GROMACS .gro file of N, CA and C in nm:
model
  267
    1MET      N    1  -7.040  -1.053  -4.487
    1MET     CA    2  -6.966  -1.128  -4.278
    1MET      C    3  -6.994  -1.259  -4.225
    2LYS      N    4  -6.906  -1.341  -4.190
    2LYS     CA    5  -7.042  -1.462  -4.175
    2LYS      C    6  -6.973  -1.485  -3.988
    3ASP      N    7  -6.851  -1.436  -3.981
    3ASP     CA    8  -6.724  -1.463  -3.867
    3ASP      C    9  -6.762  -1.383  -3.772
    4LEU      N   10  -6.731  -1.307  -3.633
    4LEU     CA   11  -6.650  -1.189  -3.584
    4LEU      C   12  -6.508  -1.205  -3.561
    5PHE      N   13  -6.469  -1.079  -3.618
    5PHE     CA   14  -6.365  -1.085  -3.565
    5PHE      C   15  -6.299  -0.864  -3.580
    6LEU      N   16  -6.165  -0.942  -3.466
    6LEU     CA   17  -6.120  -0.805  -3.380
    6LEU      C   18  -6.006  -0.697  -3.467
    7GLU      N   19  -6.081  -0.623  -3.513
    7GLU     CA   20  -5.979  -0.504  -3.556
    7GLU      C   21  -5.875  -0.339  -3.419
    8VAL      N   22  -5.778  -0.380  -3.426
    8VAL     CA   23  -5.682  -0.324  -3.265
    8VAL      C   24  -5.628  -0.239  -3.347
    9THR      N   25  -5.675  -0.060  -3.286
    9THR     CA   26  -5.620   0.033  -3.282
    9THR      C   27  -5.413   0.046  -3.205
   10PHE      N   28  -5.352   0.094  -3.293
   10PHE     CA   29  -5.254  -0.003  -3.195
   10PHE      C   30  -5.115   0.206  -3.225
   11ARG      N   31  -5.117   0.214  -3.090
   11ARG     CA   32  -5.066   0.376  -3.094
   11ARG      C   33  -4.952   0.328  -3.031
   12ARG      N   34  -4.824   0.439  -3.102
   12ARG     CA   35  -4.688   0.326  -2.948
   12ARG      C   36  -4.648   0.214  -2.913
   13GLY      N   37  -4.706   0.104  -2.976
   13GLY     CA   38  -4.770  -0.037  -2.890
   13GLY      C   39  -4.854  -0.085  -2.845
   14ARG      N   40  -4.923  -0.006  -2.835
   14ARG     CA   41  -4.991   0.027  -2.743
   14ARG      C   42  -5.210   0.025  -2.827
   15PRO      N   43  -5.252  -0.068  -2.763
   15PRO     CA   44  -5.389  -0.061  -2.790
   15PRO      C   45  -5.422   0.033  -2.717
   16VAL      N   46  -5.519   0.069  -2.829
   16VAL     CA   47  -5.587   0.212  -2.794
   16VAL      C   48  -5.805   0.251  -2.842
   17ALA      N   49  -5.787   0.180  -2.902
   17ALA     CA   50  -5.895   0.157  -2.931
   17ALA      C   51  -5.910  -0.017  -3.059
   18ALA      N   52  -6.044  -0.052  -3.055
   18ALA     CA   53  -6.098  -0.184  -3.045
   18ALA      C   54  -6.188  -0.194  -3.124
   19TYR      N   55  -6.272  -0.242  -3.231
   19TYR     CA   56  -6.344  -0.241  -3.314
   19TYR      C   57  -6.410  -0.417  -3.314
   20LEU      N   58  -6.542  -0.500  -3.301
   20LEU     CA   59  -6.574  -0.649  -3.281
   20LEU      C   60  -6.612  -0.616  -3.369
   21PHE      N   61  -6.599  -0.706  -3.530
   21PHE     CA   62  -6.752  -0.708  -3.561
   21PHE      C   63  -6.798  -0.860  -3.555
   22LEU      N   64  -6.924  -0.810  -3.583
   22LEU     CA   65  -7.019  -0.917  -3.494
   22LEU      C   66  -7.082  -0.948  -3.714
   23PRO      N   67  -7.122  -1.049  -3.722
   23PRO     CA   68  -7.157  -1.095  -3.810
   23PRO      C   69  -7.290  -0.987  -3.898
   24ARG      N   70  -7.322  -0.980  -4.029
   24ARG     CA   71  -7.342  -0.880  -4.064
   24ARG      C   72  -7.390  -0.943  -4.189
   25LYS      N   73  -7.473  -0.780  -4.267
   25LYS     CA   74  -7.538  -0.843  -4.418
   25LYS      C   75  -7.426  -0.752  -4.498
   26THR      N   76  -7.444  -0.788  -4.616
   26THR     CA   77  -7.362  -0.651  -4.654
   26THR      C   78  -7.442  -0.499  -4.682
   27GLY      N   79  -7.466  -0.468  -4.702
   27GLY     CA   80  -7.506  -0.246  -4.582
   27GLY      C   81  -7.612  -0.266  -4.482
   28ASP      N   82  -7.500  -0.329  -4.393
   28ASP     CA   83  -7.547  -0.282  -4.300
   28ASP      C   84  -7.471  -0.233  -4.211
   29ARG      N   85  -7.545  -0.096  -4.150
   29ARG     CA   86  -7.487  -0.025  -4.157
   29ARG      C   87  -7.502   0.093  -4.034
   30SER      N   88  -7.455   0.174  -3.924
   30SER     CA   89  -7.524   0.141  -3.812
   30SER      C   90  -7.601   0.262  -3.798
   31PHE      N   91  -7.756   0.256  -3.706
   31PHE     CA   92  -7.873   0.256  -3.713
   31PHE      C   93  -7.835   0.396  -3.648
   32ARG      N   94  -7.716   0.268  -3.422
   32ARG     CA   95  -7.777   0.334  -3.364
   32ARG      C   96  -7.643   0.326  -3.225
   33THR      N   97  -7.666   0.335  -3.141
   33THR     CA   98  -7.576   0.283  -3.075
   33THR      C   99  -7.618   0.326  -2.890
   34GLU      N  100  -7.511   0.221  -2.813
   34GLU     CA  101  -7.675   0.246  -2.696
   34GLU      C  102  -7.462   0.182  -2.627
   35MET      N  103  -7.437   0.256  -2.533
   35MET     CA  104  -7.333   0.202  -2.441
   35MET      C  105  -7.377   0.055  -2.325
   36MET      N  106  -7.300   0.010  -2.370
   36MET     CA  107  -7.307  -0.116  -2.330
   36MET      C  108  -7.219  -0.148  -2.214
   37GLY      N  109  -7.131  -0.180  -2.095
   37GLY     CA  110  -7.064  -0.184  -1.979
   37GLY      C  111  -6.951  -0.124  -1.941
   38ARG      N  112  -6.834  -0.113  -1.903
   38ARG     CA  113  -6.790  -0.075  -1.917
   38ARG      C  114  -6.660  -0.091  -2.005
   39GLY      N  115  -6.682   0.099  -2.111
   39GLY     CA  116  -6.558   0.049  -2.213
   39GLY      C  117  -6.612   0.006  -2.294
   40MET      N  118  -6.745  -0.001  -2.325
   40MET     CA  119  -6.788  -0.104  -2.456
   40MET      C  120  -6.942  -0.016  -2.481
   41ILE      N  121  -6.956   0.062  -2.659
   41ILE     CA  122  -7.027   0.078  -2.735
   41ILE      C  123  -7.062  -0.011  -2.844
   42VAL      N  124  -7.236  -0.057  -2.824
   42VAL     CA  125  -7.306  -0.141  -2.939
   42VAL      C  126  -7.333   0.014  -3.041
   43ASP      N  127  -7.315  -0.057  -3.135
   43ASP     CA  128  -7.383  -0.064  -3.288
   43ASP      C  129  -7.530  -0.162  -3.321
   44PHE      N  130  -7.621  -0.089  -3.420
   44PHE     CA  131  -7.678  -0.150  -3.410
   44PHE      C  132  -7.768  -0.132  -3.510
   45GLU      N  133  -7.795  -0.207  -3.635
   45GLU     CA  134  -7.886  -0.157  -3.753
   45GLU      C  135  -7.994  -0.148  -3.738
   46LYS      N  136  -8.077  -0.047  -3.892
   46LYS     CA  137  -8.194   0.022  -3.819
   46LYS      C  138  -8.337  -0.103  -3.799
   47SER      N  139  -8.270  -0.202  -3.805
   47SER     CA  140  -8.372  -0.322  -3.719
   47SER      C  141  -8.410  -0.380  -3.595
   48GLY      N  142  -8.325  -0.312  -3.612
   48GLY     CA  143  -8.217  -0.349  -3.428
   48GLY      C  144  -8.097  -0.452  -3.416
   49ARG      N  145  -8.039  -0.494  -3.515
   49ARG     CA  146  -7.949  -0.636  -3.463
   49ARG      C  147  -7.862  -0.564  -3.440
   50ALA      N  148  -7.758  -0.604  -3.361
   50ALA     CA  149  -7.644  -0.565  -3.376
   50ALA      C  150  -7.510  -0.667  -3.421
   51ILE      N  151  -7.424  -0.494  -3.469
   51ILE     CA  152  -7.284  -0.544  -3.578
   51ILE      C  153  -7.230  -0.568  -3.551
   52GLY      N  154  -7.200  -0.460  -3.444
   52GLY     CA  155  -7.079  -0.472  -3.359
   52GLY      C  156  -6.999  -0.390  -3.209
   53ILE      N  157  -6.928  -0.379  -3.204
   53ILE     CA  158  -6.885  -0.421  -3.065
   53ILE      C  159  -6.757  -0.202  -3.053
   54GLU      N  160  -6.767  -0.152  -3.036
   54GLU     CA  161  -6.681  -0.055  -2.982
   54GLU      C  162  -6.575  -0.048  -2.823
   55ILE      N  163  -6.450  -0.132  -2.868
   55ILE     CA  164  -6.412  -0.126  -2.737
   55ILE      C  165  -6.350   0.038  -2.773
   56THR      N  166  -6.364   0.124  -2.601
   56THR     CA  167  -6.319   0.297  -2.626
   56THR      C  168  -6.170   0.216  -2.556
   57ALA      N  169  -6.210   0.110  -2.367
   57ALA     CA  170  -6.071   0.087  -2.294
   57ALA      C  171  -6.016  -0.046  -2.317
   58PRO      N  172  -5.997  -0.094  -2.430
   58PRO     CA  173  -5.956  -0.220  -2.446
   58PRO      C  174  -5.830  -0.279  -2.306
   59GLU      N  175  -5.755  -0.166  -2.245
   59GLU     CA  176  -5.674  -0.215  -2.136
   59GLU      C  177  -5.775  -0.261  -2.007
   60HIS      N  178  -5.926  -0.262  -2.061
   60HIS     CA  179  -5.940  -0.284  -1.873
   60HIS      C  180  -6.113  -0.380  -1.927
   61VAL      N  181  -6.111  -0.392  -2.043
   61VAL     CA  182  -6.218  -0.524  -2.132
   61VAL      C  183  -6.148  -0.612  -2.104
   62THR      N  184  -6.262  -0.740  -2.025
   62THR     CA  185  -6.246  -0.827  -1.983
   62THR      C  186  -6.243  -0.997  -2.051
   63ALA      N  187  -6.222  -1.074  -2.129
   63ALA     CA  188  -6.342  -1.186  -2.232
   63ALA      C  189  -6.523  -1.175  -2.176
   64ASP      N  190  -6.491  -1.176  -2.015
   64ASP     CA  191  -6.593  -1.202  -1.938
   64ASP      C  192  -6.633  -1.123  -1.893
   65ASP      N  193  -6.614  -0.926  -1.948
   65ASP     CA  194  -6.736  -0.814  -1.956
   65ASP      C  195  -6.749  -0.841  -2.079
   66LEU      N  196  -6.655  -0.842  -2.196
   66LEU     CA  197  -6.800  -0.843  -2.365
   66LEU      C  198  -6.844  -0.928  -2.379
   67ASN      N  199  -6.784  -1.075  -2.308
   67ASN     CA  200  -6.940  -1.191  -2.301
   67ASN      C  201  -7.012  -1.162  -2.253
   68ARG      N  202  -7.031  -1.098  -2.090
   68ARG     CA  203  -7.199  -1.071  -2.090
   68ARG      C  204  -7.254  -0.989  -2.154
   69VAL      N  205  -7.175  -0.805  -2.245
   69VAL     CA  206  -7.313  -0.769  -2.368
   69VAL      C  207  -7.336  -0.821  -2.458
   70LEU      N  208  -7.179  -0.944  -2.496
   70LEU     CA  209  -7.301  -1.057  -2.622
   70LEU      C  210  -7.376  -1.106  -2.586
   71GLU      N  211  -7.332  -1.129  -2.481
   71GLU     CA  212  -7.557  -1.180  -2.408
   71GLU      C  213  -7.663  -1.166  -2.396
   72ALA      N  214  -7.624  -1.051  -2.346
   72ALA     CA  215  -7.723  -0.951  -2.318
   72ALA      C  216  -7.820  -0.875  -2.529
   73ILE      N  217  -7.636  -0.933  -2.567
   73ILE     CA  218  -7.750  -0.865  -2.763
   73ILE      C  219  -7.716  -1.013  -2.824
   74ASN      N  220  -7.752  -1.120  -2.762
   74ASN     CA  221  -7.788  -1.227  -2.844
   74ASN      C  222  -7.644  -1.293  -2.947
   75ALA      N  223  -7.527  -1.218  -2.932
   75ALA     CA  224  -7.427  -1.326  -2.973
   75ALA      C  225  -7.355  -1.398  -2.941
   76PRO      N  226  -7.290  -1.433  -2.988
   76PRO     CA  227  -7.215  -1.497  -2.972
   76PRO      C  228  -7.111  -1.472  -2.877
   77PRO      N  229  -7.111  -1.568  -2.744
   77PRO     CA  230  -6.899  -1.563  -2.714
   77PRO      C  231  -6.817  -1.537  -2.749
   78VAL      N  232  -6.722  -1.419  -2.685
   78VAL     CA  233  -6.544  -1.523  -2.723
   78VAL      C  234  -6.496  -1.568  -2.624
   79THR      N  235  -6.377  -1.627  -2.705
   79THR     CA  236  -6.282  -1.697  -2.606
   79THR      C  237  -6.122  -1.567  -2.570
   80ALA      N  238  -6.101  -1.608  -2.456
   80ALA     CA  239  -5.918  -1.508  -2.379
   80ALA      C  240  -5.832  -1.502  -2.491
   81ASP      N  241  -5.870  -1.594  -2.594
   81ASP     CA  242  -5.703  -1.618  -2.700
   81ASP      C  243  -5.790  -1.461  -2.826
   82ASP      N  244  -5.939  -1.517  -2.822
   82ASP     CA  245  -5.960  -1.383  -2.933
   82ASP      C  246  -5.957  -1.300  -2.906
   83LEU      N  247  -5.957  -1.236  -2.768
   83LEU     CA  248  -5.897  -1.080  -2.737
   83LEU      C  249  -5.733  -1.090  -2.735
   84ALA      N  250  -5.639  -1.136  -2.794
   84ALA     CA  251  -5.525  -1.183  -2.837
   84ALA      C  252  -5.453  -1.092  -2.836
   85PRO      N  253  -5.542  -0.987  -2.929
   85PRO     CA  254  -5.494  -0.868  -2.940
   85PRO      C  255  -5.437  -0.762  -2.904
   86LEU      N  256  -5.560  -0.782  -2.826
   86LEU     CA  257  -5.535  -0.688  -2.761
   86LEU      C  258  -5.451  -0.676  -2.630
   87ARG      N  259  -5.336  -0.787  -2.583
   87ARG     CA  260  -5.267  -0.830  -2.500
   87ARG      C  261  -5.170  -0.807  -2.571
   88ALA      N  262  -5.147  -0.798  -2.756
   88ALA     CA  263  -5.070  -0.858  -2.700
   88ALA      C  264  -4.891  -0.687  -2.706
   89ALA      N  265  -4.942  -0.659  -2.754
   89ALA     CA  266  -4.823  -0.529  -2.739
   89ALA      C  267  -4.761  -0.510  -2.609
   0.00000   0.00000   0.00000
């Protein structure tokens, strides 16, 4: 997967969790996780490259919050439009 994409889990029309998939190689698996920022858990593969971010509190995470984490892990930034599915309900 070359691009990042957001997957959102809804319950009763409200987002309860989300996962931001970062660019990854076929076969990449989460080896360790690290809490980074309020309501965000980053998955790293075995060599230490970030492969995704679990958003456990989507109602509290903003594009700025997420971009601070993305910058810390050397990943491309997102825009508010990228997070629109979190605000759709």
